[in-house]
Structures are given as C-alpha cells and as structure tokens.
Coordinates of C-alpha atoms in Angstrom, one line a residue:
M1 CA -18.2 14.2 23.0
N2 CA -16.1 12.6 19.4
D3 CA -12.4 12.7 19.1
L4 CA -11.7 15.9 18.8
D5 CA -13.7 17.1 21.2
T6 CA -12.2 14.2 23.8
F7 CA -8.5 15.5 22.2
V8 CA -8.9 18.6 22.5
G9 CA -9.9 17.7 25.8
L10 CA -6.0 16.6 26.8
L11 CA -4.8 19.3 25.9
A12 CA -6.3 21.6 28.1
P13 CA -4.3 22.0 32.0
E14 CA -6.9 18.9 33.6
G15 CA -5.9 16.7 30.7
Q16 CA -1.6 17.7 30.5
A17 CA -2.0 16.4 34.3
L18 CA -3.2 12.5 33.5
L19 CA -0.8 12.3 30.7
A20 CA 2.0 14.3 33.6
E21 CA 0.2 11.3 36.3
L22 CA 0.3 8.5 33.6
R23 CA 4.4 9.3 32.3
D24 CA 5.7 5.8 33.5
H25 CA 2.0 3.7 33.7
D26 CA 2.4 0.3 33.6
P27 CA -0.3 -1.8 30.7
S28 CA -1.2 -4.1 32.7
D29 CA -2.7 -2.3 35.6
E30 CA -4.7 -0.3 33.5
L31 CA -8.6 -1.3 34.9
A32 CA -7.0 -0.8 38.8
A33 CA -5.7 2.8 37.4
A34 CA -9.0 3.7 35.1
T35 CA -10.6 2.8 38.2
R36 CA -9.3 5.5 40.3
L37 CA -9.1 8.3 38.1
R38 CA -12.1 8.3 36.6
R39 CA -13.3 8.8 41.3
T40 CA -11.7 12.6 40.5
H41 CA -11.9 13.5 36.7
P42 CA -14.7 12.7 33.8
A43 CA -14.8 9.1 32.2
A44 CA -14.2 9.6 28.6
L45 CA -11.2 11.5 29.5
V46 CA -9.4 9.4 31.8
S47 CA -10.0 6.8 28.7
A48 CA -8.6 9.4 26.3
A49 CA -5.8 9.8 28.6
L50 CA -5.0 5.8 29.5
G51 CA -4.6 5.6 25.4
Q52 CA -2.0 8.4 24.7
A53 CA -1.0 7.0 26.9
R54 CA -0.5 3.4 25.1
L55 CA 0.4 5.0 22.2
R56 CA 3.5 7.1 23.4
Q57 CA 4.4 3.7 24.6
R58 CA 4.8 3.0 21.6
A59 CA 5.8 5.5 20.0
V60 CA 8.7 5.7 21.5
A61 CA 10.5 2.7 19.1
K62 CA 9.8 5.8 16.1
F63 CA 10.7 8.9 17.7
G64 CA 12.5 8.3 21.1
A65 CA 12.1 10.5 23.8
D66 CA 9.9 13.9 22.2
A67 CA 7.3 10.1 22.7
W68 CA 6.4 11.4 25.6
R69 CA 6.2 15.3 24.8
M70 CA 4.3 14.4 21.4
Y71 CA 0.2 13.6 20.9
F72 CA -0.7 10.1 18.1
T73 CA -3.5 8.7 17.3
P74 CA -3.5 4.6 16.8
N75 CA -3.6 5.1 12.7
G76 CA -1.0 7.6 13.4
V77 CA 1.4 5.8 15.3
E78 CA 0.9 3.0 13.0
Q79 CA 2.1 5.2 9.6
S80 CA 4.2 8.2 11.3
T81 CA 7.8 7.4 9.6
R82 CA 10.5 6.6 12.4
A83 CA 12.2 10.2 13.3
T84 CA 15.3 8.4 12.0
V85 CA 14.4 8.4 7.7
A86 CA 12.4 11.2 8.2
A87 CA 14.9 13.4 9.7
H88 CA 17.2 11.3 7.2
R89 CA 14.9 12.7 4.1
A90 CA 14.7 15.6 5.8
A91 CA 18.4 16.7 5.4
R92 CA 17.9 15.3 1.7
L93 CA 15.4 17.3 0.6
A94 CA 17.7 20.5 2.3
A95 CA 21.1 19.5 0.5
L96 CA 18.8 20.0 -2.3
G97 CA 18.7 23.7 -2.3
V98 CA 14.7 23.1 -0.7
R99 CA 13.9 26.4 2.5
T100 CA 9.6 25.6 1.6
L101 CA 7.4 22.6 0.9
A102 CA 4.3 20.9 0.7
D103 CA 3.3 17.9 3.3
L104 CA 1.1 16.8 1.7
C105 CA -1.2 13.1 4.3
C106 CA 1.0 14.8 7.0
G107 CA -1.0 12.7 9.8
I108 CA -0.1 13.4 13.1
G109 CA 3.4 15.2 11.6
G110 CA 5.8 13.2 12.2
D111 CA 7.9 14.2 8.2
A112 CA 6.5 17.6 9.4
I113 CA 8.8 18.1 12.3
A114 CA 12.2 16.6 10.6
L115 CA 11.6 18.7 7.8
A116 CA 11.1 21.3 10.3
R117 CA 14.5 20.4 11.8
A118 CA 16.0 21.1 9.2
G119 CA 15.7 24.4 8.4
I120 CA 12.1 23.6 5.8
R121 CA 9.0 25.8 6.5
V122 CA 6.3 23.8 5.8
L123 CA 2.2 23.4 4.3
A124 CA 1.5 19.8 6.2
V125 CA -2.1 19.1 5.3
D126 CA -3.9 16.5 6.2
R127 CA -8.5 15.4 5.6
D128 CA -8.7 14.2 9.5
P129 CA -9.4 16.7 11.7
L130 CA -8.0 14.3 14.6
A131 CA -4.8 13.6 12.4
C132 CA -4.5 18.1 12.2
A133 CA -4.7 18.6 15.2
A134 CA -2.8 15.8 16.6
A135 CA -0.2 18.1 14.4
R136 CA -1.0 21.5 15.1
A137 CA -0.8 19.5 19.3
N138 CA 3.4 18.7 18.1
A139 CA 4.0 21.4 16.9
E140 CA 3.6 23.3 19.5
A141 CA 4.8 20.8 22.4
L142 CA 8.8 20.9 20.4
G143 CA 7.7 24.1 19.5
L144 CA 8.2 24.3 16.0
A145 CA 4.6 26.0 15.3
E146 CA 6.4 29.4 14.0
W147 CA 7.8 27.0 11.1
I148 CA 4.4 24.6 10.2
E149 CA 1.4 25.3 9.1
V150 CA -1.5 22.5 9.4
R151 CA -4.5 23.1 7.4
C152 CA -7.3 20.4 7.4
A153 CA -8.3 19.7 3.4
D154 CA -8.8 16.9 1.2
V155 CA -4.9 17.7 -0.3
T156 CA -5.8 16.5 -4.1
E157 CA -7.5 20.4 -3.5
V158 CA -4.5 21.7 -1.9
D159 CA -2.9 23.8 -4.6
T160 CA 0.9 23.8 -3.8
A161 CA 2.5 26.3 -7.0
G162 CA 4.9 28.5 -4.6
Y163 CA 6.7 26.0 -2.3
D164 CA 10.2 23.9 -3.4
A165 CA 9.3 21.1 -3.3
V166 CA 6.3 18.9 -1.8
F167 CA 5.9 15.7 -0.3
V168 CA 3.4 13.0 0.2
D169 CA 2.7 9.9 2.4
P170 CA -0.3 8.6 1.1
A171 CA -2.0 5.7 3.3
R172 CA -0.9 2.3 2.6
R173 CA -3.7 1.1 6.3
S174 CA -7.5 0.7 5.8
K175 CA -9.9 -0.3 7.5
A176 CA -12.5 -1.6 5.4
R177 CA -9.7 -3.6 2.7
G178 CA -8.6 -5.4 6.2
G179 CA -4.7 -3.8 7.5
R180 CA -1.9 -3.1 4.5
I181 CA -2.9 -2.1 1.4
F182 CA -0.5 -3.3 -1.0
D183 CA -1.3 -2.5 -4.6
P184 CA -0.2 1.5 -4.6
E185 CA -3.4 2.7 -6.9
A186 CA -5.1 2.1 -4.1
Y187 CA -3.3 4.2 -1.7
S188 CA -5.2 6.9 -0.6
P189 CA -5.0 8.8 -2.7
P190 CA -3.6 6.8 -5.9
L191 CA 0.5 6.6 -6.4
S192 CA -0.4 7.9 -9.8
W193 CA -2.7 10.8 -8.6
A194 CA 1.1 11.7 -6.0
V195 CA 3.4 11.3 -9.1
E196 CA 1.2 13.4 -12.0
A197 CA 1.1 15.9 -8.5
A198 CA 4.9 15.3 -8.2
R199 CA 5.7 16.0 -11.3
K200 CA 4.1 20.0 -11.4
A201 CA 6.4 20.6 -8.6
P202 CA 10.4 22.0 -8.7
V203 CA 11.7 18.3 -6.5
A204 CA 9.3 16.2 -4.9
A205 CA 8.9 13.0 -2.8
L206 CA 6.7 9.5 -2.3
K207 CA 6.8 8.2 0.2
I208 CA 5.8 4.0 -1.0
A209 CA 5.7 1.1 0.5
P210 CA 9.3 -1.0 0.1
G211 CA 7.9 -4.3 -1.2
V212 CA 6.8 -2.0 -3.9
P213 CA 7.1 -3.3 -8.2
H214 CA 10.1 -2.2 -9.9
E215 CA 7.3 -2.5 -12.8
A216 CA 5.7 0.8 -11.0
L217 CA 8.1 2.1 -10.3
P218 CA 8.3 6.2 -12.6
E219 CA 11.2 6.4 -14.6
D220 CA 11.7 10.0 -14.8
A221 CA 12.7 9.7 -11.2
E222 CA 15.2 8.2 -8.5
T223 CA 13.8 5.4 -5.7
E224 CA 15.7 5.4 -3.2
W225 CA 15.0 2.4 -0.1
I226 CA 16.2 2.9 3.5
S227 CA 16.7 0.3 6.2
D228 CA 17.6 1.6 9.0
G229 CA 19.6 -0.6 11.6
G230 CA 19.3 -3.3 9.2
D231 CA 15.7 -2.8 8.4
V232 CA 14.2 -2.6 5.5
K233 CA 11.4 0.5 6.4
E234 CA 10.0 2.5 2.9
A235 CA 10.9 3.5 0.0
V236 CA 11.5 7.1 -1.2
V237 CA 10.9 8.3 -4.9
W238 CA 11.9 11.2 -5.6
F239 CA 11.4 13.7 -8.4
G240 CA 13.3 16.9 -10.1
A241 CA 16.6 17.8 -11.4
A242 CA 18.2 19.6 -7.9
G243 CA 20.8 19.2 -6.5
D244 CA 25.0 18.6 -7.5
G245 CA 27.3 15.2 -6.5
A246 CA 25.8 12.8 -3.9
D247 CA 23.0 14.7 -2.8
R248 CA 21.3 14.7 -6.9
I249 CA 18.7 13.3 -8.2
T250 CA 18.9 10.6 -11.0
S251 CA 15.7 10.3 -13.6
G252 CA 15.9 6.8 -14.3
G253 CA 17.3 5.5 -10.5
R254 CA 17.8 3.2 -8.0
R255 CA 19.5 3.3 -4.7
A256 CA 20.6 1.8 -1.3
T257 CA 20.1 4.3 1.7
L258 CA 22.0 2.1 5.3
L259 CA 20.7 4.0 8.4
P260 CA 22.2 5.3 10.6
A261 CA 25.5 5.6 8.9
G262 CA 23.6 6.6 6.0
D263 CA 26.0 4.7 3.4
S264 CA 24.2 5.8 0.2
L265 CA 24.7 3.4 -3.2
L266 CA 23.7 4.2 -6.6
G267 CA 22.7 1.6 -9.0
A268 CA 24.8 1.6 -12.1
G269 CA 22.8 -0.8 -13.5
L270 CA 24.7 -3.8 -13.9
P271 CA 23.7 -7.1 -14.5
D272 CA 24.4 -10.0 -12.1
P273 CA 26.7 -11.4 -11.4
Q274 CA 27.5 -15.0 -12.8
P275 CA 27.0 -17.4 -9.9
G276 CA 30.0 -19.9 -8.9
P277 CA 31.6 -22.4 -6.0
V278 CA 31.2 -21.0 -2.6
G279 CA 34.4 -18.9 -1.7
D280 CA 35.8 -19.0 1.9
W281 CA 33.2 -16.1 2.8
L282 CA 29.9 -15.8 2.9
Y283 CA 28.6 -11.9 2.5
E284 CA 24.3 -11.4 3.5
P285 CA 23.5 -8.6 1.2
D286 CA 21.5 -5.3 3.3
G287 CA 17.4 -5.9 2.5
A288 CA 17.7 -1.8 0.8
V289 CA 20.3 -3.0 -1.2
I290 CA 17.7 -5.9 -2.3
R291 CA 15.1 -4.1 -2.3
A292 CA 17.0 -1.5 -5.1
H293 CA 18.2 -5.5 -7.0
L294 CA 21.5 -3.8 -6.6
V295 CA 23.3 -7.4 -5.5
A296 CA 25.0 -7.0 -8.6
D297 CA 26.7 -3.5 -7.7
V298 CA 28.2 -5.1 -4.5
A299 CA 29.7 -7.9 -5.6
Q300 CA 30.8 -6.0 -8.4
Q301 CA 33.0 -3.6 -5.3
L302 CA 33.5 -7.8 -3.6
D303 CA 35.3 -9.4 -6.7
G304 CA 32.4 -11.9 -5.6
R305 CA 29.7 -14.5 -7.4
L306 CA 26.7 -15.4 -6.5
I307 CA 25.9 -19.1 -4.9
D308 CA 23.7 -19.7 -7.3
P309 CA 21.3 -17.3 -9.8
T310 CA 17.8 -17.2 -7.8
I311 CA 19.4 -16.3 -4.3
A312 CA 21.1 -13.1 -2.7
Y313 CA 23.6 -14.4 -0.8
I314 CA 27.3 -13.5 -2.9
T315 CA 31.0 -15.1 -2.2
A316 CA 33.8 -14.1 -2.6
D317 CA 37.8 -15.5 -1.5
R318 CA 38.9 -12.2 0.2
L319 CA 37.2 -10.0 2.9
T320 CA 36.4 -6.4 1.6
A321 CA 35.3 -4.2 4.0
T322 CA 31.8 -3.4 2.9
P323 CA 28.9 -1.4 5.1
Y324 CA 26.2 -2.6 2.8
A325 CA 26.7 -6.9 3.7
T326 CA 27.6 -8.7 6.0
A327 CA 30.4 -11.1 6.2
Y328 CA 30.4 -14.8 7.5
A329 CA 33.8 -16.9 7.6
I330 CA 32.1 -19.8 6.0
T331 CA 33.8 -23.1 6.6
D332 CA 31.6 -25.7 5.9
V333 CA 29.3 -26.5 2.6
L334 CA 27.6 -29.2 2.5
P335 CA 24.4 -31.8 1.2
F336 CA 20.8 -30.5 3.2
H337 CA 20.1 -32.9 5.6
V338 CA 19.4 -32.6 9.3
K339 CA 21.2 -35.6 10.8
K340 CA 24.6 -35.5 9.6
L341 CA 24.2 -31.7 10.9
K342 CA 23.3 -32.6 14.4
A343 CA 26.5 -35.1 15.0
L344 CA 28.2 -32.4 12.8
L345 CA 27.5 -29.3 15.3
R346 CA 27.3 -32.1 18.4
E347 CA 31.0 -33.4 18.3
R348 CA 32.0 -29.6 17.3
G349 CA 30.2 -28.7 21.0
V350 CA 28.0 -26.4 19.8
G351 CA 26.1 -25.2 22.3
I352 CA 24.3 -22.0 19.9
A353 CA 23.5 -22.0 17.0
V354 CA 22.4 -18.7 14.4
I355 CA 19.5 -20.3 11.6
K356 CA 19.3 -17.9 8.9
K357 CA 17.4 -19.3 4.9
R358 CA 17.0 -18.5 1.8
G359 CA 15.7 -19.9 -0.3
S360 CA 14.5 -23.1 1.9
A361 CA 10.9 -24.8 2.5
V362 CA 12.8 -25.0 5.8
E363 CA 11.8 -22.7 9.1
P364 CA 14.7 -22.3 12.0
E365 CA 12.9 -23.1 14.9
E366 CA 11.5 -26.0 12.9
L367 CA 15.7 -27.1 12.4
R368 CA 15.9 -25.7 15.9
K369 CA 13.7 -28.4 17.8
K370 CA 15.6 -31.5 15.0
L371 CA 19.0 -30.4 16.3
K372 CA 18.8 -30.2 19.9
L373 CA 22.3 -28.4 21.2
G374 CA 23.4 -29.3 24.2
G375 CA 25.4 -26.6 26.3
G376 CA 27.9 -25.6 24.7
R377 CA 28.9 -22.4 24.7
T378 CA 30.3 -22.5 20.6
S379 CA 28.9 -20.3 18.5
C380 CA 28.3 -21.2 14.7
T381 CA 26.3 -19.0 11.6
I382 CA 23.2 -21.9 10.0
F383 CA 22.5 -20.8 6.5
L384 CA 20.1 -23.1 4.9
T385 CA 20.4 -22.2 1.4
R386 CA 20.2 -23.7 -2.2
V387 CA 23.8 -24.0 -4.3
A388 CA 23.7 -24.1 -7.7
G389 CA 19.9 -25.1 -7.2
A390 CA 20.3 -28.4 -5.0
P391 CA 19.5 -27.6 -1.5
T392 CA 22.3 -26.8 1.0
M393 CA 24.1 -26.1 3.9
L394 CA 26.7 -23.2 4.8
L395 CA 28.2 -22.7 8.5
G396 CA 30.1 -20.2 9.3
H397 CA 30.5 -17.8 11.8
P398 CA 30.4 -13.9 11.7
A399 CA 33.8 -12.0 9.9
T400 CA 33.9 -10.1 13.4
D401 CA 34.6 -13.7 15.4
P402 CA 38.3 -14.7 15.7
V403 CA 37.8 -17.4 13.4
T404 CA 40.3 -18.2 10.7
P405 CA 38.0 -19.6 6.8
G406 CA 39.3 -22.2 4.8
R407 CA 37.7 -26.1 4.4

C-alpha cells in the first residue's frame, strides 16, 4: 500500500476512529500505543494515524485549534504559512478587489483556507498527489470545499487567465539538497518563472524566504517582509497596480508588516542616518524592519541616530512610542570588559540578565557562564555591540520597566 492509499484510509471510518483516539496522544508512549492498536487495526493504518497525530501536534503552532481537524504531510507542516500570516495576506488580497485566485504550489492548502475564509474562490494546484489529497481533505474538514477546487498538476502548465490574482509559493526545501534552499533560482519552480507568471496576472503575490538578497527582487514589484510576534516569517513580492491608500501595491516599494497588530511601514527610500553618541534610549528594530532595510525610516520617526554605521540599533535622547522597535532605557555605556561587568552587576545585585548581541563576536551564553550571576532579584538587559567601531557594552532596561534612564 502506498502513502496515498494509506492516507485515504485515514479518511474512512476506521481511520477517523484511530485519529480521534490519538487526539491527546503522548509521543513518548508511541511504541506501547502502536503495539496495542495493531491488535485490532492494520499495521499500515496505525502507523499512518500515529504519524498524522505527530504532525497535528506540531502544526498547532501554525494553525491553532484547526490543526486537530486538518491533515498534513511532513513537508506540509514545514512549508505551510502560519495561519495569522496567511490571514493577513488573504485580507490584503480581498481589499485589493480579488475574488478569484489561482494558488500555485498549494501544498496542504493552508493559504487556500485563509483565502477562502476571506471570501475568495480558489483554484489550488500542486503536483504532489499526497499534498493534493491533504488539501482536499482540509477544505472538506473546515467546511470550505465549495470555495476551494484542488487540481493535481504541474503549475507551469496551468492556465491562470480569467483569475483576478495568482499566488505562488515555490518549494524552498529539498531532500536532494539537504534541506532549505537559499538560491531563489533553485526553488521549485524557480523564482524567475514565478515572477513571469505573476506579471501576467492583474494582481499577484509570491511567497519567498525573508533572507532573499534585495538585488534578486524585481524592481517592478513591492516586497513586504512580515513578522509575527517579533519573529520574521516570510517575504511576499506583490505585483499589480490595484488598490488605494494603505493597501495599494507600490512598484519598487519595500514594506515591513508586524503581526498580530498589523502595523505596516512603507519605506520612503531614505539614506542611512548618521551615527552618533549613545543617548538615554536605545531602540531595537523589529526583524521585518531590518530585513526590509527600513531602519532609516524608523530612525526618522524617532528623531534618532545609529550607534554605529554597521549596526541596526537606533539611539535617541527622548522616548518616542513606535510599534516598529522595542525601546530600552540605557543606564551605562562601557567598553567591553568581562571582569568590570561582573563586578558592576554584583554591586547592583543583578541576578537576572537578558543578553543581546549585534556586531559582537561574543556568544551570550558564553558570557553568562563567565558572569556567574547570583540570586539577586534585580534584572538588567546587556547589549554586546559596537559603538563607533569599538566593542561596547550597553546596560539598561525595557522602557516598560519603571526605570529612569540616565548615566
């Protein structure tokens, strides 16, 4: 029995009963569970159900409670868009007037689900029969089968004419290449093909890795970097001239969007700000801001400056609220010196330290071991970085703490 036949077995009553029984399955008890279940069920079906239970547990981080009703493949869990990010993209497409869309390289259908929930009818295409079976099962399980048509085909041979938009999510992992793929032309299909397919549609969005080199991005598109809860999740290349206001696609634009709040910053093409001395406040830009090269835009909002021409920390003399960076009150600016830092922390009774680094060769955990912090209840944030090219330690506290800055 092949993987597809086994998967189909999970959709039958016996497979459904096994999945229900394994809903709260403890992975550490898998051998005992497999032995027990194989007494009354086919071994292949038991293995498939146990595998699906593991995948569902992993998928909860991306899909929340929906994961317990959905079906996954190992690649599907790894490559699927987080539900919050997919919902953001679907909402933007809907705001752009998209009502029908071809989802190319749909995988297990995570994006198709978000699109359908946003009121968009979806043609979901993938060449992997198992992924297509999972996408169909997911549409059915979540009550969206009328909104999602799944087609097993080579996406390069699908005619997308007549659809309002195209969404392409090329595969960026390969067993043959040993995991994640960093070269956009090694995606499946290659980024160059996806770009040409996008240019033929009224509106298009291409999902790519957030670490893509800016020089590889098409100049006639807007690229949006998206973070969720402070973690950069993906970049999206947008094509088209649709929309107005904040939703409009800006040709050549660079945008950073921060979820879950949805704050979105479109770059103005500003030059890097001049570096200067460390002020009372330090700002750590969100990763999406850094990836989008919009540190200068945030610095302008804060009336700030860089601490070093090569370091993405902003400093300012007054506190200004912004969703695009986390603020810290700075109490000390010191040349890097472990013994002096250790003595200062002991003197202040610091027992809890958050150690951050940017532009430093020192590893935070290595420094933590050397500091040998005691049991004090005072906390401190330590930044290992460079100021005007010199290795430096900045000590401070989050701006939300009741601490007065100043040195």
